[in-house]
Every structure is written in structure tokens, then in C-alpha cells.
Coordinates of C-alpha atoms and ligand atoms in Angstrom, one line a residue:
M1 CA 35.4 -4.7 151.0
T2 CA 32.7 -7.6 149.7
A3 CA 32.2 -10.0 153.1
Y4 CA 32.5 -13.4 151.4
Q5 CA 29.7 -15.6 152.3
Y6 CA 30.3 -19.7 152.4
W7 CA 27.5 -22.2 153.1
N8 CA 30.0 -25.2 153.6
P9 CA 33.2 -22.5 154.3
G10 CA 34.7 -26.2 155.5
M11 CA 34.4 -27.8 152.1
E12 CA 34.8 -24.0 150.1
T13 CA 37.9 -23.4 150.9
M14 CA 39.3 -26.8 151.5
I15 CA 43.6 -26.9 150.7
R16 CA 43.7 -28.9 147.5
S17 CA 45.4 -32.2 148.5
E18 CA 42.7 -32.5 150.7
L19 CA 39.7 -31.3 148.3
E20 CA 41.5 -34.4 145.8
A21 CA 42.0 -36.9 148.8
F22 CA 38.3 -36.8 149.5
Q23 CA 37.9 -37.2 145.2
L24 CA 39.5 -40.5 145.3
E25 CA 37.5 -41.6 148.1
K26 CA 34.0 -40.3 146.4
L27 CA 35.7 -41.9 143.2
K28 CA 36.3 -44.8 144.2
W29 CA 32.4 -44.7 146.0
A30 CA 31.2 -43.7 142.7
V31 CA 32.8 -46.9 141.1
K32 CA 31.6 -49.1 143.6
N33 CA 28.6 -48.0 142.7
A34 CA 28.4 -48.1 139.0
L35 CA 29.7 -51.7 138.7
R36 CA 25.7 -52.4 140.0
T37 CA 24.0 -51.0 137.1
P38 CA 23.9 -53.3 133.9
F39 CA 25.4 -50.4 131.6
Y40 CA 28.6 -50.2 134.1
A41 CA 29.0 -53.6 135.1
K42 CA 29.9 -54.6 131.9
R43 CA 31.7 -51.4 130.4
L44 CA 33.6 -51.5 133.5
K45 CA 34.9 -54.8 133.0
E46 CA 35.8 -54.7 129.7
A47 CA 37.7 -51.9 130.6
G48 CA 39.6 -54.1 133.3
V49 CA 37.7 -51.9 136.3
D50 CA 36.2 -54.6 137.9
S51 CA 36.5 -53.3 141.7
P52 CA 37.0 -50.4 143.2
D53 CA 40.3 -51.6 143.5
V54 CA 41.8 -50.5 140.8
I55 CA 41.5 -47.1 141.8
K56 CA 45.0 -45.7 143.4
T57 CA 45.0 -42.7 142.6
L58 CA 42.8 -39.8 140.6
D59 CA 45.0 -40.2 137.5
D60 CA 43.8 -43.7 137.7
L61 CA 40.2 -42.2 136.6
R62 CA 41.3 -41.9 132.6
R63 CA 41.1 -46.1 133.5
I64 CA 37.6 -45.8 133.0
P65 CA 36.1 -46.1 129.2
F66 CA 34.2 -42.1 128.5
T67 CA 30.1 -42.0 128.7
T68 CA 28.3 -40.3 126.0
K69 CA 24.2 -39.4 125.5
H70 CA 24.1 -42.2 123.1
D71 CA 25.2 -44.5 125.9
L72 CA 22.4 -42.5 128.6
R73 CA 19.7 -43.2 125.6
D74 CA 20.4 -47.1 125.2
G75 CA 20.4 -47.6 128.9
F76 CA 17.4 -46.1 128.7
P77 CA 15.1 -47.3 130.5
Y78 CA 17.2 -49.0 133.7
G79 CA 20.3 -49.6 132.4
F80 CA 21.8 -47.2 134.4
L81 CA 20.3 -47.6 137.9
S82 CA 22.2 -49.0 140.5
V83 CA 19.3 -49.3 143.4
P84 CA 16.1 -51.3 143.9
K85 CA 13.4 -49.2 141.6
D86 CA 11.8 -49.2 145.4
E87 CA 14.3 -46.9 146.6
I88 CA 13.8 -44.1 143.5
V89 CA 11.8 -41.4 144.8
R90 CA 12.2 -39.1 141.8
L91 CA 13.3 -39.0 137.8
H92 CA 13.9 -35.9 136.1
A93 CA 14.2 -36.1 132.0
S94 CA 16.9 -34.0 129.6
S95 CA 15.3 -31.6 128.0
G96 CA 16.4 -33.5 124.6
T97 CA 16.3 -31.0 121.6
T98 CA 17.2 -33.7 119.5
G99 CA 16.4 -37.9 119.7
A100 CA 14.6 -39.2 122.8
P101 CA 15.0 -37.7 126.4
T102 CA 17.8 -39.2 128.9
T103 CA 15.8 -40.2 132.8
I104 CA 18.2 -39.7 135.7
Y105 CA 17.0 -41.7 138.6
F106 CA 16.9 -40.0 142.4
N107 CA 16.7 -41.2 146.2
K108 CA 16.1 -39.5 148.7
E109 CA 20.3 -38.8 149.8
D110 CA 20.1 -38.3 146.6
I111 CA 17.6 -35.4 146.8
A112 CA 19.5 -34.2 149.5
R113 CA 22.5 -34.2 148.6
W114 CA 22.4 -32.0 145.3
T115 CA 20.4 -30.1 147.5
T116 CA 23.3 -28.5 149.1
F117 CA 25.2 -28.0 146.2
V118 CA 22.3 -25.6 144.8
A119 CA 21.7 -24.2 148.0
R120 CA 25.7 -24.1 148.2
S121 CA 26.0 -22.5 145.1
I122 CA 22.6 -19.3 146.1
Y123 CA 24.9 -18.4 149.2
A124 CA 27.2 -17.9 147.6
T125 CA 25.9 -14.9 146.0
G126 CA 25.1 -13.0 148.6
C127 CA 21.6 -14.4 149.2
N128 CA 20.2 -15.7 152.6
K129 CA 17.2 -16.1 154.2
T130 CA 15.2 -13.0 154.0
D131 CA 15.5 -13.0 150.4
V132 CA 12.1 -13.6 147.9
F133 CA 13.1 -15.8 145.6
Q134 CA 10.9 -15.9 142.0
N135 CA 11.9 -19.3 140.0
M136 CA 11.0 -18.2 136.4
I137 CA 12.1 -21.5 135.2
T138 CA 10.1 -24.4 134.2
Y139 CA 9.0 -26.6 136.4
G140 CA 8.8 -30.3 135.0
L141 CA 10.7 -32.7 133.7
F142 CA 14.0 -29.9 133.5
T143 CA 16.0 -30.1 136.8
G144 CA 16.2 -25.9 136.6
G145 CA 12.6 -25.4 138.0
L146 CA 12.9 -28.6 141.7
G147 CA 16.1 -28.2 141.8
F148 CA 17.0 -24.1 142.8
H149 CA 13.4 -24.3 144.8
A150 CA 14.7 -27.1 146.7
G151 CA 18.0 -25.0 147.0
G152 CA 16.2 -21.7 147.5
E153 CA 14.1 -23.5 150.3
E154 CA 17.1 -25.1 152.3
V155 CA 19.0 -21.9 151.9
G156 CA 15.9 -20.2 154.0
M157 CA 14.4 -17.8 151.0
L158 CA 10.8 -17.4 150.6
V159 CA 10.3 -19.3 147.4
I160 CA 7.9 -18.5 145.0
P161 CA 7.4 -21.4 142.3
S162 CA 6.4 -18.5 139.3
G163 CA 7.3 -20.7 136.9
P164 CA 7.9 -18.8 132.9
G165 CA 5.7 -16.8 131.0
N166 CA 3.5 -14.5 131.6
T167 CA 5.2 -11.4 132.7
A168 CA 2.2 -9.4 133.6
R169 CA 1.3 -12.8 136.5
Q170 CA 5.6 -11.6 137.1
F171 CA 5.4 -8.1 137.6
R172 CA 2.1 -8.8 139.7
F173 CA 4.1 -11.2 141.6
M174 CA 7.4 -9.3 142.2
R175 CA 5.0 -6.4 143.6
D176 CA 3.1 -7.9 146.4
F177 CA 5.8 -10.4 147.3
G178 CA 8.3 -8.1 147.1
T179 CA 10.7 -10.2 144.9
T180 CA 14.7 -9.5 145.6
V181 CA 15.6 -12.2 143.5
L182 CA 14.9 -13.7 140.5
H183 CA 15.8 -17.0 138.7
A184 CA 15.7 -17.2 134.5
T185 CA 17.1 -18.0 131.4
P186 CA 19.5 -15.1 130.2
S187 CA 16.8 -14.2 127.4
F188 CA 13.9 -14.9 129.5
L189 CA 15.2 -12.1 132.0
L190 CA 15.9 -9.8 128.5
H191 CA 12.1 -10.0 126.9
V192 CA 11.0 -9.5 131.4
E193 CA 12.9 -6.6 130.7
S194 CA 11.5 -5.6 127.0
K195 CA 8.1 -5.9 128.6
M196 CA 8.9 -3.7 132.0
R197 CA 9.3 -1.2 129.2
E198 CA 6.7 -2.0 127.3
E199 CA 3.7 -2.2 130.7
G200 CA 4.8 0.9 131.9
V201 CA 6.3 -0.9 135.3
K202 CA 8.5 1.0 137.2
R203 CA 11.9 -0.4 138.2
E204 CA 11.9 2.0 141.1
S205 CA 8.9 0.8 142.4
L206 CA 10.4 -3.6 142.7
K207 CA 13.2 -4.3 145.3
L208 CA 14.8 -6.3 142.4
R209 CA 18.6 -7.1 144.0
K210 CA 20.2 -10.4 142.1
A211 CA 19.2 -12.9 139.1
F212 CA 20.2 -16.6 138.0
A213 CA 20.3 -16.8 134.7
G214 CA 21.4 -20.3 132.9
A215 CA 20.5 -23.3 131.1
E216 CA 21.6 -21.6 127.9
P217 CA 24.6 -20.1 126.2
Y218 CA 25.4 -16.2 126.9
S219 CA 28.3 -14.1 126.4
E220 CA 29.1 -11.5 128.7
D221 CA 27.6 -8.4 127.1
T222 CA 24.4 -10.1 127.2
R223 CA 24.7 -10.0 131.4
K224 CA 26.1 -6.8 131.0
R225 CA 23.5 -5.5 129.4
I226 CA 20.9 -7.8 131.9
E227 CA 22.6 -6.0 134.3
E228 CA 22.3 -2.1 133.6
L229 CA 19.0 -2.7 132.3
L230 CA 17.3 -4.7 134.9
K231 CA 19.5 -2.9 137.7
I232 CA 19.9 -6.8 139.0
D233 CA 23.4 -8.1 139.7
V234 CA 23.7 -11.4 137.7
Y235 CA 25.9 -14.7 138.4
N236 CA 26.3 -17.4 135.8
S237 CA 24.4 -21.0 136.5
Y238 CA 26.0 -24.6 135.3
G239 CA 24.1 -27.4 135.3
L240 CA 22.7 -30.1 133.3
S241 CA 20.8 -33.2 134.3
E242 CA 23.0 -36.0 133.8
M243 CA 24.9 -34.5 136.5
N244 CA 21.3 -33.5 138.4
G245 CA 20.7 -30.6 137.2
P246 CA 21.3 -26.6 138.7
G247 CA 24.3 -26.6 141.2
V248 CA 27.3 -28.2 139.3
A249 CA 28.9 -24.6 138.3
F250 CA 28.1 -21.5 140.0
E251 CA 29.4 -17.4 140.3
C252 CA 30.6 -16.0 143.3
Q253 CA 30.3 -12.9 144.0
C254 CA 33.6 -12.4 142.5
K255 CA 32.0 -13.5 138.7
N256 CA 35.1 -14.6 136.7
G257 CA 34.3 -17.9 135.8
V258 CA 32.1 -20.6 137.3
H259 CA 33.5 -22.9 140.2
L260 CA 33.3 -26.7 139.3
W261 CA 32.1 -28.1 142.9
E262 CA 34.8 -30.1 142.9
D263 CA 33.6 -32.1 146.2
G264 CA 31.0 -32.8 143.7
Y265 CA 32.0 -33.3 140.6
I266 CA 35.3 -34.3 138.8
G267 CA 35.9 -32.0 135.9
E268 CA 38.1 -33.1 133.0
I269 CA 38.6 -30.9 129.5
I270 CA 39.3 -32.9 126.7
N271 CA 40.0 -33.1 122.8
P272 CA 37.1 -34.0 121.8
D273 CA 38.6 -35.2 118.9
T274 CA 41.1 -37.3 120.4
L275 CA 39.6 -37.5 123.6
E276 CA 43.5 -36.9 125.2
P277 CA 43.4 -34.1 127.7
V278 CA 43.9 -30.8 127.0
K279 CA 47.6 -28.8 128.1
E280 CA 46.5 -26.6 131.1
G281 CA 44.1 -23.8 130.0
E282 CA 43.0 -24.7 126.7
T283 CA 40.0 -25.0 126.1
G284 CA 38.0 -28.4 125.1
E285 CA 35.1 -30.5 125.4
L286 CA 34.3 -30.7 129.4
T287 CA 33.8 -34.0 130.9
L288 CA 32.1 -34.6 134.3
T289 CA 31.7 -37.5 136.8
C290 CA 29.7 -37.5 139.2
L291 CA 30.6 -38.0 142.8
C292 CA 27.0 -37.5 144.6
R293 CA 24.4 -39.3 143.6
E294 CA 23.6 -42.8 144.0
A295 CA 20.7 -44.2 142.2
T296 CA 21.6 -43.9 138.6
P297 CA 26.0 -43.1 138.8
I298 CA 27.4 -41.5 135.7
L299 CA 31.1 -41.2 134.8
R300 CA 33.2 -39.5 132.8
Y301 CA 30.3 -37.9 130.9
R302 CA 31.3 -36.4 127.8
T303 CA 28.9 -33.2 128.1
R304 CA 29.8 -31.8 124.6
D305 CA 29.9 -28.2 126.1
L306 CA 33.0 -26.6 125.6
S307 CA 35.2 -24.4 128.1
S308 CA 38.3 -24.6 130.0
F309 CA 39.6 -23.6 133.5
Y310 CA 41.2 -20.1 135.4
N311 CA 44.7 -21.8 136.5
E312 CA 44.4 -18.5 138.9
P313 CA 43.0 -19.2 142.5
C314 CA 39.7 -17.1 143.1
A315 CA 39.5 -13.5 145.5
C316 CA 37.2 -15.8 147.7
G317 CA 39.2 -17.3 149.4
R318 CA 37.6 -21.1 147.4
T319 CA 39.4 -23.9 146.3
H320 CA 37.2 -25.3 143.8
R321 CA 38.7 -24.4 140.1
R322 CA 36.6 -22.1 138.1
L323 CA 35.3 -22.9 134.3
R324 CA 35.6 -20.1 131.8
R325 CA 31.8 -19.4 130.2
I326 CA 31.4 -22.0 127.7
T327 CA 31.4 -21.1 124.1
G328 CA 29.3 -22.9 122.9
R329 CA 28.5 -26.8 122.3
T330 CA 30.8 -29.5 120.0
D331 CA 27.3 -29.7 118.1
D332 CA 26.2 -26.7 117.3
M333 CA 29.0 -25.5 115.8
L334 CA 27.6 -24.5 111.8
I335 CA 29.4 -24.7 109.5
I336 CA 28.8 -22.0 106.5
N337 CA 30.8 -22.4 103.5
G338 CA 32.8 -24.5 105.0
V339 CA 34.3 -21.5 107.5
N340 CA 33.2 -22.2 111.1
L341 CA 31.0 -20.7 113.2
F342 CA 29.2 -20.7 117.0
P343 CA 26.2 -19.2 117.4
S344 CA 28.1 -17.1 120.8
Q345 CA 30.4 -15.4 117.9
I346 CA 27.0 -14.1 116.7
E347 CA 26.3 -13.0 120.1
E348 CA 28.9 -11.8 121.3
V349 CA 29.2 -9.2 118.4
I350 CA 26.0 -8.1 118.5
M351 CA 25.0 -7.6 122.5
S352 CA 27.3 -5.1 123.0
M353 CA 26.3 -3.0 120.2
K354 CA 23.1 -0.4 121.6
E355 CA 21.2 0.0 118.5
V356 CA 20.9 -4.1 118.9
G357 CA 17.5 -4.9 121.1
N358 CA 17.4 -7.8 122.8
N359 CA 16.3 -10.5 121.2
Y360 CA 18.0 -11.8 117.4
L361 CA 17.2 -15.1 115.5
I362 CA 20.1 -16.9 113.5
V363 CA 18.8 -18.6 110.2
V364 CA 20.7 -20.4 107.5
E365 CA 19.5 -21.4 104.2
K366 CA 20.8 -22.5 101.1
D367 CA 21.1 -20.6 97.7
G368 CA 21.7 -22.4 95.2
A369 CA 24.8 -24.4 96.0
L370 CA 26.2 -21.7 98.8
D371 CA 24.9 -21.2 102.2
R372 CA 22.9 -18.2 103.4
L373 CA 23.5 -16.7 107.1
T374 CA 20.8 -13.9 107.9
V375 CA 21.0 -12.6 111.3
R376 CA 17.5 -11.3 111.7
I377 CA 17.9 -8.4 114.9
E378 CA 15.1 -6.6 116.6
V379 CA 15.8 -3.1 117.0
S380 CA 14.8 -0.7 119.7
S381 CA 11.4 1.5 118.8
A382 CA 13.9 4.3 118.1
V383 CA 16.4 2.8 115.5
F384 CA 13.0 1.2 113.8
T385 CA 11.1 4.3 112.7
D386 CA 9.7 5.1 109.5
D387 CA 13.1 6.6 108.1
A388 CA 14.9 4.0 105.8
R389 CA 17.5 5.8 105.9
L390 CA 18.4 5.2 109.0
L391 CA 17.8 2.1 109.5
N392 CA 20.1 1.4 106.2
V393 CA 22.7 2.8 108.6
V394 CA 22.1 0.8 111.4
K395 CA 22.0 -2.4 109.1
E396 CA 25.6 -1.8 106.9
K397 CA 27.0 -0.5 110.7
I398 CA 25.9 -4.5 112.1
R399 CA 27.2 -6.2 108.9
K400 CA 29.9 -5.0 108.7
T401 CA 30.8 -5.1 112.1
L402 CA 29.5 -9.4 112.0
Q403 CA 31.7 -9.2 109.0
A404 CA 35.1 -8.2 110.5
S405 CA 34.4 -10.5 113.4
I406 CA 33.1 -13.7 112.4
T407 CA 34.4 -14.0 108.4
I408 CA 31.3 -14.9 106.9
N409 CA 29.3 -11.4 105.0
P410 CA 26.0 -12.3 106.7
K411 CA 22.7 -10.5 105.7
V412 CA 21.2 -9.1 108.3
E413 CA 17.5 -8.3 109.1
L414 CA 16.0 -5.7 111.6
H415 CA 12.8 -6.3 113.2
E416 CA 10.7 -4.2 115.7
H417 CA 10.8 -4.5 118.8
G418 CA 9.1 -7.7 120.1
S419 CA 8.8 -9.5 117.1
L420 CA 10.9 -12.4 117.5
P421 CA 9.7 -15.7 119.1
V422 CA 10.8 -16.0 122.0
S423 CA 10.9 -19.1 124.2
E424 CA 9.9 -19.8 127.7
G425 CA 12.5 -22.4 128.3
K426 CA 16.0 -22.1 125.9
A427 CA 16.3 -20.1 123.8
K428 CA 16.1 -21.6 119.9
R429 CA 18.9 -19.1 118.6
V430 CA 19.7 -20.9 115.2
Q431 CA 17.0 -22.4 112.8
D432 CA 19.3 -24.4 110.2
N433 CA 16.5 -25.1 107.0
R434 CA 19.8 -26.8 105.1
P435 CA 18.4 -30.0 104.0
K436 CA 20.2 -32.4 105.5
D437 CA 22.2 -35.0 104.2
V438 CA 21.5 -38.7 103.7
Ligands
AMP1 P1 19.6 -29.6 130.4 O1 20.3 -31.3 130.3 O2 18.6 -29.9 129.9 O3 19.4 -29.0 131.7 O4 20.5 -29.0 129.5 C1 22.2 -28.3 130.1 C2 22.9 -28.3 129.0 O5 21.9 -27.0 129.4 C3 24.5 -28.0 129.1 O6 24.6 -29.3 128.3 C4 24.9 -26.3 128.7 O7 24.4 -26.5 127.6 C5 22.9 -26.3 128.8 N1 23.9 -24.8 129.6 C6 23.1 -25.0 130.9 N2 23.6 -24.0 132.0 C7 24.7 -23.1 131.4 C8 25.2 -22.2 131.0 N3 25.5 -21.4 132.6 N4 26.2 -21.9 130.0 C9 26.0 -22.3 129.2 N5 25.4 -22.9 128.4 C10 24.3 -24.1 129.9
ZN2 ZN1 35.3 -17.3 144.0

């Protein structure tokens, strides 16, 4: 039986009624704090929330209007700041693949609070101070680097700030310092595994035991693939810069959904069209209220991430609710000849097939009036031979399996291992080349 370890046992296993009472107090604090910012002073007052006293129960959260990415951009640079500028000590910005970035400011206490949530997350996976942690994620404005770095130090691990890229150097660090824990995007972990085989790095020469994978959506089959190929125990890590970064929700050793740290964040699942809460357990847009940051309060933030809550308690004893794996974002849905398609549906199918390698790309184009979907897939060297007949058999198999699952007939292209682009940050899985509507 696993002996579960807790970073903050009192908080992590607190009975629900007490946890909710704690949230209510924090919510009042967050509203009071928000009223000090130019943005919320106006927005909350317009909604009749002109004082924290308006919040009497957790249900009163619904009196607070939603905040969107658009609002954050409009508020750039200081519309969301609630403390004097000389009190802030750090800023981070969202990776913002589209449009201007959004900026979040932290004071010293905010950094300390954030760090404990990351430390708690790392500790929940069974890591401890004897571990050597190679943080193979981008440092800089992106929160994954410094966020995990600080959390790892808080746990007492030796942290190697390797950042991503240069796999030869990564392998050298792993050997030289006896790395036991990795953090990377799932796509980079798959890339590391491919390079390991290519460069003949012997798995037995490394001490790797655990990995945190996050920052982008991935399927359960992708997790299994990384675990089997790298012989490593993989944990899902969910976070976003608007809510500090990593350490918002994390898997425990039961690996059945990510525990949302509810003493730091209030989660709601809403229907993105009606903005009403969905029925218990249903999928919708995750909306988060930050209870643990003073300098940049953000309330009821529409993350655009699609998820749902598990209702059953977790065997680890933590009382904080778990979220299901993010299946996509409201804004990454593709419409192919009228059929709705999330990239994650394609990943789910192909990553369960053994012929498929570690990388793929979805391309959408116009073919006359119609949309055409092409899935470019790397296959292993065993499959990618000169035997055209074998290649065709594999291609047909993948095409048929995909079509049965997504109801769209895709074109499948097989590519040699290592030939599709690899991103050091979040993987870019979709290339939509259709002309944009004007
Ligand atoms: P950023 O603010 O740049 O850190 O990006 C945050 C976004 O990355 C989230 O809103 C999600 O869309 C995505 N993301 C982060 N972690 C995960 C995860 N474990 N699974 C799926 N998507 C994730
Ligand atoms: Zn658990």
C-alpha cells in the first residue's frame, strides 16, 4: 500500500465544511483587495459588489462578474494592480500565442504563497529532499521555469535549472548529477525519449524515477507511452500564469485527475455559451478565482480550458476536488466541413497505436470549397522502411481508425522519425492554413 505524504496535512485533508469556510474568508479578502484595483473598482461596483461584506456565502461568488483574457489585455499594464508599485518584486507574462501578452505582478508574500503550492504539488507525487530535479522547461517570463524552480528548492531537492533544448547536454546533466526527477512538456519528454534511443543513451545508466508533465494538453495514452518508454512515473501538472503558474492543480499518487488546491483557488465549471454552472460532473469551461495573490487579484477568470470535476473522494485522503484531464480549450476547436473537432481527439487515437512514433502535426487547408484535414505522423524506423506496401498498410490502418473515431476522413502522411518540427515550449500541434474570415 502507498503511504501518502502531505506537505500541509491539515490543509490538504481538511473536512469540506472547514475548507469552504476558509475559502469564504479568503474570498472576502480577495474582493477587498480587488476593489483597490482600477479595473475591479469599476467592474465590481457596477455589479453591486462595492464591499467585501456583500459576500456572505460562497454562493455569492456568482454575484461577481467574470474576467476574461480580453479584460486583462485592456487593463495592461497596471489596471489590475492592487498594491503600490514599489511593493511588487516580480512579473510574469502569459505565453500568449495570440495577441498581446498579459502581465501578472507579485509581491514578496505572493511569491512565497505560490511557492508553497508548488512544493505541496511536488511533494504529493512522492518526491522529497533527496531528489535531484532537472527542470527542463523554459525559464523567463513563462511561469513554469521559476515556479517549479522555487517549489523544488522549497521541498529541498537539488534543482538543476537546465531549461529545455539541447538533449545531449540534458543527458550529461542527468548522468553527472544523478537526476531523479524531470519537469517538461509532454511533447518534450517524448522528444527526449526519441533522442535517447538515437544517441544510444542507456536508460540503466540514469537514475530517473519521476516526471512532471504539463503546460499543454495530452492524453492518457501519451502519459502511458512516456511512462513505458522512459520507465518513469509521470504526473500531470496544471496551471496558468493568470493563476500564478504551476501549482494550481496537480496529480497525487492515485493519478486520477488533478487536485485543485482549493485553499488557493475556487474552481467553477460553466457552460461557455450560457455562462451558467453545468450540472455536477459535466464538462464545461473551468473558471478560477485566485485566493492567494495580493498584487494582482483575478476573480472568476474564464480559463477557456475544458474540464469537469470528479465527485468521488480520492483514495489519497485529500479533500480538494479533482479535475479531469483538460480535453481542449474553447478556442482550439477546429470546425472541419461543419464537424467540430478538438486536436485532443486525434491525439487520443494515434497515441494508442504502436506504429505511431512520438510526434505528429495536424494541418487544415482549403481544397476548393471544402476543408481538408491532414495528419502528419512520425513512425518508428521499423515501420518507415523502403517497403511501400507496408507503409500503405500502416497508413490505411491509421486513417480508418481515425475516421471511425472523429467521423472525418483525414489524409494521413507518414514521416520519418525526427522529421517533424519539435518545439521547446508548448507544442504547436495544429497548422490551420485556411484563409481567415475578414
Ligand atoms: P500559460 O499561462 O502560458 O502557462 O498557459 C496556461 C495554459 O496552458 C492553460 O490555460 C492550459 O490551456 C494549458 N495547460 C497548462 N497545463 C496543462 C495541462 N496539464 N493539461 C492541459 N493543458 C494545460
Ligand atoms: Zn488524491
